[in-house]
Coordinates of C-alpha atoms and ligand atoms in Angstrom, one line a residue:
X1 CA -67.7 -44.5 60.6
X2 CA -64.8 -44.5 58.4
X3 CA -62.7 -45.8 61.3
X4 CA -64.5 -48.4 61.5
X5 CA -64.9 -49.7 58.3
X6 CA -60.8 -49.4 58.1
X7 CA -60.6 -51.7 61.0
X8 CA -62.9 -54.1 59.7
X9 CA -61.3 -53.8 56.4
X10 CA -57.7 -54.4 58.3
X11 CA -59.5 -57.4 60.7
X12 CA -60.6 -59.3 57.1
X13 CA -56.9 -58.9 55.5
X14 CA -55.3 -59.9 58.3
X15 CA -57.7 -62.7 58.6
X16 CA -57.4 -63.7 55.1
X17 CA -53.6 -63.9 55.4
X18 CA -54.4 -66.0 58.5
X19 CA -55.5 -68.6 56.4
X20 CA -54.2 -68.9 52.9
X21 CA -50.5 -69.0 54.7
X22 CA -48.2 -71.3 52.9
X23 CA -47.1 -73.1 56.1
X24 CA -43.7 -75.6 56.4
X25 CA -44.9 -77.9 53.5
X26 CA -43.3 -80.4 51.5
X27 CA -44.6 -82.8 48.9
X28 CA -45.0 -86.6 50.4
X29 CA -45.1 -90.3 48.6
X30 CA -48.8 -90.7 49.2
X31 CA -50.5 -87.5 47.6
X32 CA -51.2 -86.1 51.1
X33 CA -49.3 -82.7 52.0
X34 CA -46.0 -83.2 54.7
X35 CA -46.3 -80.7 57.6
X36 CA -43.0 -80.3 58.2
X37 CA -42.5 -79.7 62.3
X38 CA -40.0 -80.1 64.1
X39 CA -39.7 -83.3 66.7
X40 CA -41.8 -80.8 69.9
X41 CA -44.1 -79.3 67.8
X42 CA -44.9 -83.0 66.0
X43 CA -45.0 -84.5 69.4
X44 CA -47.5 -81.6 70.6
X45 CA -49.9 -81.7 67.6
X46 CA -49.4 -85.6 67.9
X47 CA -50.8 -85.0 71.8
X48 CA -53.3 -83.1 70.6
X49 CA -54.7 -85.3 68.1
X50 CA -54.8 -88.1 70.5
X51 CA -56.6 -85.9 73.3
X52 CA -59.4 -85.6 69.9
X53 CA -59.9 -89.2 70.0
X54 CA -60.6 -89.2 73.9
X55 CA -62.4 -86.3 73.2
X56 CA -64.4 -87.8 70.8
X57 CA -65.4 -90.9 72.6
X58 CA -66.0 -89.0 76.1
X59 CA -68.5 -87.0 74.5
X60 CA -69.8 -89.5 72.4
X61 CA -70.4 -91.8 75.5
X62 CA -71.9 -88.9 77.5
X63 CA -74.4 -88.8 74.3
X64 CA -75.4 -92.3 74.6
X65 CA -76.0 -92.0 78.6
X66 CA -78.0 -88.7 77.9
X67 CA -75.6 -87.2 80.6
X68 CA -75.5 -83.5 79.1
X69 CA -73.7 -81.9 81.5
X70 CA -71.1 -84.1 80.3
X71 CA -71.5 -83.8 77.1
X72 CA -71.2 -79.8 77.8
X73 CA -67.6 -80.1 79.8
X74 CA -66.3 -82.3 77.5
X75 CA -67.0 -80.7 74.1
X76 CA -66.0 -77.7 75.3
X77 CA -63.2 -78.7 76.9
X78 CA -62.2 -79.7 73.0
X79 CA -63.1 -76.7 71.7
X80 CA -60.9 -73.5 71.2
X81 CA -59.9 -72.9 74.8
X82 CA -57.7 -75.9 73.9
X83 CA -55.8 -73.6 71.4
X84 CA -54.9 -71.0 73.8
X85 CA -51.5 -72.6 74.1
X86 CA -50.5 -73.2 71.3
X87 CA -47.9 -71.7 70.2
X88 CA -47.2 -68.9 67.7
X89 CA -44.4 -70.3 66.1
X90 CA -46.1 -73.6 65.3
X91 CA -49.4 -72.1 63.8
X92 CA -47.2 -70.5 61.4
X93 CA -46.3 -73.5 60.0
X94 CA -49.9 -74.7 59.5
X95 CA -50.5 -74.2 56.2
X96 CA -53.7 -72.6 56.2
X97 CA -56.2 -75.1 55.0
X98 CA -55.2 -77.3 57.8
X99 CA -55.6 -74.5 60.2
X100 CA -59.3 -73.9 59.1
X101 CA -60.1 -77.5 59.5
X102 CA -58.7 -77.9 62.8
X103 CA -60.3 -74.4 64.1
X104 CA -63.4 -75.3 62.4
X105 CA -63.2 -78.6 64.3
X106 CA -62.9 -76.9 67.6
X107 CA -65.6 -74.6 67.0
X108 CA -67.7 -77.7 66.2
X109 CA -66.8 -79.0 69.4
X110 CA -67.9 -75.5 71.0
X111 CA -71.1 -76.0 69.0
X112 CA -71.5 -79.3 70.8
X113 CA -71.1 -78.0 74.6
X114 CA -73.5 -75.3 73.7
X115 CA -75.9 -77.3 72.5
X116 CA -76.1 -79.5 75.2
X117 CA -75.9 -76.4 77.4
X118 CA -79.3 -75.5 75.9
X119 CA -80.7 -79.5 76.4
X120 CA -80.8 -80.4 72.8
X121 CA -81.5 -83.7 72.5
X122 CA -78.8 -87.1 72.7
X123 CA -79.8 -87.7 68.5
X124 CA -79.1 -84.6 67.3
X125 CA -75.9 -84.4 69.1
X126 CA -74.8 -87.4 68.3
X127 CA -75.7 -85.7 64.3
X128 CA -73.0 -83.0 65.3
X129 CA -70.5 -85.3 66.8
X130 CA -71.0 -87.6 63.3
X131 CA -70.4 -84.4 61.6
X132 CA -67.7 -83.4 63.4
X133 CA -65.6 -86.7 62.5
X134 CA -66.1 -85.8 59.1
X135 CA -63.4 -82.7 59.9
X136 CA -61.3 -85.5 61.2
X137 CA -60.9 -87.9 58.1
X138 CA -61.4 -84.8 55.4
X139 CA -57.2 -83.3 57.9
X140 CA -56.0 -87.1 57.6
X141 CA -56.9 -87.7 54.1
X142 CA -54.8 -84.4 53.3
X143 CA -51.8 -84.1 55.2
X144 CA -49.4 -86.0 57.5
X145 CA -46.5 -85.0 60.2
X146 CA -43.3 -86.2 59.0
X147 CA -41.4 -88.0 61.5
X148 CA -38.1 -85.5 61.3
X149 CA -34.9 -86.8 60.2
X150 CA -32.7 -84.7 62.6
X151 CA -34.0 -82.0 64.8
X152 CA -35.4 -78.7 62.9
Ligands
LIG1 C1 -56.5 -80.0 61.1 C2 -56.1 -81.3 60.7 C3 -56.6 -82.4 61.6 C4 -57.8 -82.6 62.2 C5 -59.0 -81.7 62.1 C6 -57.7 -83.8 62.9 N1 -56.5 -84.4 62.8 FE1 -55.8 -86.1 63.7 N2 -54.0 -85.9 62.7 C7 -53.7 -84.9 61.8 C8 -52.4 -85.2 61.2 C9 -51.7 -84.3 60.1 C10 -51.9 -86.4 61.8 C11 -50.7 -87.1 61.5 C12 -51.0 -88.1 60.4 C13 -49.8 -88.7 59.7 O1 -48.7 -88.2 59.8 O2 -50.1 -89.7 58.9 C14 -53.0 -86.8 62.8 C15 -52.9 -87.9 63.6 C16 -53.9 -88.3 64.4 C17 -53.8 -89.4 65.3 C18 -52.5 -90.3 65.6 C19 -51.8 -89.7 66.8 C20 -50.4 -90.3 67.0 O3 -50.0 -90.4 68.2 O4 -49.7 -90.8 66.1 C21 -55.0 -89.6 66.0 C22 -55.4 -90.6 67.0 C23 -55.8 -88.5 65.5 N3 -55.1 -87.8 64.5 C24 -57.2 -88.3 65.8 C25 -58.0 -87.3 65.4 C26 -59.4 -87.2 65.7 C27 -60.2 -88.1 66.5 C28 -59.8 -86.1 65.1 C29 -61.2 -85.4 65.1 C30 -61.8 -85.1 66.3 C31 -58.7 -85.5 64.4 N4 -57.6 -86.3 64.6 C32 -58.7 -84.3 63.7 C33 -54.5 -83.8 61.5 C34 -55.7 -83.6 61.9

């Protein structure tokens, strides 16, 4: 029992840390945070982000056609199997608020194909998906990528 509650003690710490990291940060000229990548790791995140808009309007148009099955691929194609690449080095410049809201963002989209799995219906999905975007412009409004100078 005591093991246990160490381990889960340890789990939350190491959790906690996860999140409240610093990151590569520097201040910017428009009050958002710079995320400061180098010109790969911009690129990739850059990728990403435009593989969220696809994302986005796939599942959104699988909504509108009622074509769950869809819906389900897509949103979970968007979801946190999409992270399982990325790598180590670049998370740990993600300061941790950012981190939160993109991971919370992919577990939305999770929440999305599972919900479709179980044949909610095309409104309330499209409730999530509206939702969801609000993870999108609440990231944008608070930090940007830098375009780097010389490579990092
Ligand atoms: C965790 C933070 C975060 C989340 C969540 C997020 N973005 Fe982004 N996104 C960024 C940042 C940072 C940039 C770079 C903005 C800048 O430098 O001004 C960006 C840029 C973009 C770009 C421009 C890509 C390019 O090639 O320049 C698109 C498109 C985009 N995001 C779409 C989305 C969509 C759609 C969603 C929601 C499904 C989303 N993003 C969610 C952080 C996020």
């Amino acid at each position: 029992m005591k093991n246990v509650i160490i381990v889960v003690l340890l789990l939350i710490i190491g959790a906690l840390g996860f999140i409240m990291t610093k990151g590569s940060v520097a201040p910017s000229t428009d009050n958002r945070i710079n995320v400061v990548l180098n010109k790969d790791e911009r690129d990739l995140v850059l990728d990403e982000m435009r593989q969220f808009l696809i994302s986005v309007q796939g599942v959104s148009s699988a909504i509108t056609n009622n074509d769950l099955k869809k819906v389900e691929e897509l949103a979970h194609k968007a979801g946190m199997a999409a992270e399982l690449n990325t790598p180590g080095a670049l998370l740990q410049k993600i300061p941790g608020g950012m981190k939160k809201l993109g991971f919370g963002t992919r577990g939305l989209f999770d929440d999305i194909s599972a919900a479709a799995k179980a044949g909610e219906e095309p409104l309330a999905l499209r409730k999530r998906l509206d939702s969801l975007m609000n993870n999108c412009i609440a990231c944008h409004a608070a930090y940007r990528l830098p375009e780097p100078l010389r490579d990092l």
